[in-house]
mmCIF file of C-alpha atoms in Angstrom:
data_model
loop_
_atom_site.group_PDB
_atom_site.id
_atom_site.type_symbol
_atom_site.label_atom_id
_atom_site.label_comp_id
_atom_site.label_asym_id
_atom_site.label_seq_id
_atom_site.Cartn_x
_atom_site.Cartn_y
_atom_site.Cartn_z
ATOM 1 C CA UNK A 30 73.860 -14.527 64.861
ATOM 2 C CA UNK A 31 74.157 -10.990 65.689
ATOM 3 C CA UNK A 32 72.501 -11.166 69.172
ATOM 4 C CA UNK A 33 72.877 -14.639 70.242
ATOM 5 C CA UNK A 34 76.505 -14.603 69.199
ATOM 6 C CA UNK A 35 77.245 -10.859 69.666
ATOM 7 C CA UNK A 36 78.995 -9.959 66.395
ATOM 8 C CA UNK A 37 78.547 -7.246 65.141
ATOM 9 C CA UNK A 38 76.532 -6.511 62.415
ATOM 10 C CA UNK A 39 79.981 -5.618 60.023
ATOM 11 C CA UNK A 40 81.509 -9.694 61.306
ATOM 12 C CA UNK A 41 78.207 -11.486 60.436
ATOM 13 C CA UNK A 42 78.202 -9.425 56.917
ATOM 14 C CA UNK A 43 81.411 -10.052 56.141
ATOM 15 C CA UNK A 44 81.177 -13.683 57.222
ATOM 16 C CA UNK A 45 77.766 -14.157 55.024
ATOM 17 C CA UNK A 46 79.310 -12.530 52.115
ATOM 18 C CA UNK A 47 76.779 -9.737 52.384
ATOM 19 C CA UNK A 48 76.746 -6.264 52.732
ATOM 20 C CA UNK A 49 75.614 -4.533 56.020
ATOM 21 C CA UNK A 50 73.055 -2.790 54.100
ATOM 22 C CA UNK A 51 71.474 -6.165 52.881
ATOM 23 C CA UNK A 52 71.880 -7.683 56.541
ATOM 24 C CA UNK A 53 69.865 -4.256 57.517
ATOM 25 C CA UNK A 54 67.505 -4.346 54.981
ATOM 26 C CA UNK A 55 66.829 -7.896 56.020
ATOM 27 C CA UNK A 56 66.477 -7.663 59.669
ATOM 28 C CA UNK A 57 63.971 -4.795 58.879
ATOM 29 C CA UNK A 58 61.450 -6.669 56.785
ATOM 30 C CA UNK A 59 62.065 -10.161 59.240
ATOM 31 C CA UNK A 60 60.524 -7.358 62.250
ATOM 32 C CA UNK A 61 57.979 -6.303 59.769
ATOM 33 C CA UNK A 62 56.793 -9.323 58.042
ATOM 34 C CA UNK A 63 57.647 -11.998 60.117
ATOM 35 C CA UNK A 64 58.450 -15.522 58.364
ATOM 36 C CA UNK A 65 56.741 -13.487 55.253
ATOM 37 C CA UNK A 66 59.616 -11.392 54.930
ATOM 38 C CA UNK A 67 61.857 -13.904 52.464
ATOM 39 C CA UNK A 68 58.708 -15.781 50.653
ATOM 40 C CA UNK A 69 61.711 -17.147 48.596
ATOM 41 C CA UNK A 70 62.615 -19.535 50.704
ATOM 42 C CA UNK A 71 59.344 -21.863 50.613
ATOM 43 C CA UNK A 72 57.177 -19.633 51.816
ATOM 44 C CA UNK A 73 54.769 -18.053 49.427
ATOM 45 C CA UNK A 74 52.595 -15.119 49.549
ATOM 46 C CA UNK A 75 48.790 -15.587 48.882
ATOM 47 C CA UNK A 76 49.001 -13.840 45.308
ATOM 48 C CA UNK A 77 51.393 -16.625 44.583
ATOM 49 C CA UNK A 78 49.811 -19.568 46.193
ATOM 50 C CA UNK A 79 46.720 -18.462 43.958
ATOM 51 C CA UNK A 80 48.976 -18.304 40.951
ATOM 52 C CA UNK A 81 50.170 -21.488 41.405
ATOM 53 C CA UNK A 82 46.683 -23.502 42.438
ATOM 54 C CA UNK A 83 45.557 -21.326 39.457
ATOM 55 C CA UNK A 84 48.372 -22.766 36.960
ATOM 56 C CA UNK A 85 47.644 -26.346 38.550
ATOM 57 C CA UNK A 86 43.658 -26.136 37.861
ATOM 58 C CA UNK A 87 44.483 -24.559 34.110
ATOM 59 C CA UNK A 88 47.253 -27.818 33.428
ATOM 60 C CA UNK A 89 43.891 -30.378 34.950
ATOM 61 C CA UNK A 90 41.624 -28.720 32.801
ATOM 62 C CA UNK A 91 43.524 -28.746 29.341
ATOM 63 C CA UNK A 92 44.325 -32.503 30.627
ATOM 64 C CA UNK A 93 40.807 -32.779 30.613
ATOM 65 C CA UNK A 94 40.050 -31.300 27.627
ATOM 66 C CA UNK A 95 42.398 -33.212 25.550
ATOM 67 C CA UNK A 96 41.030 -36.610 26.822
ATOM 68 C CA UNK A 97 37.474 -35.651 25.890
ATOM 69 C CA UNK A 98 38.253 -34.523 22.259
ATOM 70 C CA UNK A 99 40.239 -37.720 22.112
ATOM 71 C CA UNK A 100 37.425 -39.498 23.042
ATOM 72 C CA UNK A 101 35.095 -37.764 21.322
ATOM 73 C CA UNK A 102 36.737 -38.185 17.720
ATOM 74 C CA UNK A 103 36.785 -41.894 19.006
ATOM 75 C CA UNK A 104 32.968 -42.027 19.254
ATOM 76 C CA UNK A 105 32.599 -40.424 15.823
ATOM 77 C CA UNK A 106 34.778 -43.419 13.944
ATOM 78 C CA UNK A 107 32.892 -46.081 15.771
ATOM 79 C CA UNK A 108 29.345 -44.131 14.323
ATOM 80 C CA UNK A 109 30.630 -44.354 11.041
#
């Protein structure tokens, strides 16, 4: 917005409802960081993609779990 519009950095704050300071502070880590910069917005970082494939395999597993105790206090009234 800044460049391709050329506002200035105060116009494109005030239109955002930001402060120049966060419009700084943003520009700053998208030149640093890339698309990794706001990992907010869809993007995660690795430590959270782990956490959540993590989360997913602990939810299969209790899933799992469950069904064979289920079935396994099954087996024991059909023994009896």
């Amino acid at each position: 917005m800044i460049t391709e519009q050329k506002l200035s950095v105060a116009e494109v704050a005030r239109r955002l409802g930001v402060t120049e300071n966060r419009l700084h502070d943003g520009k700053k880590g998208v030149l640093k960081k890339g698309a990794e910069a706001f990992p907010g917005s869809g993007h995660l970082t690795p430590v959270e993609e782990e956490l959540r494939q993590l989360r997913a395999d602990v939810k299969r597993l209790e899933m799992e779990r469950d069904i064979l105790n289920k079935a396994t206090a099954f087996f024991v009234t059909q023994m009896n």
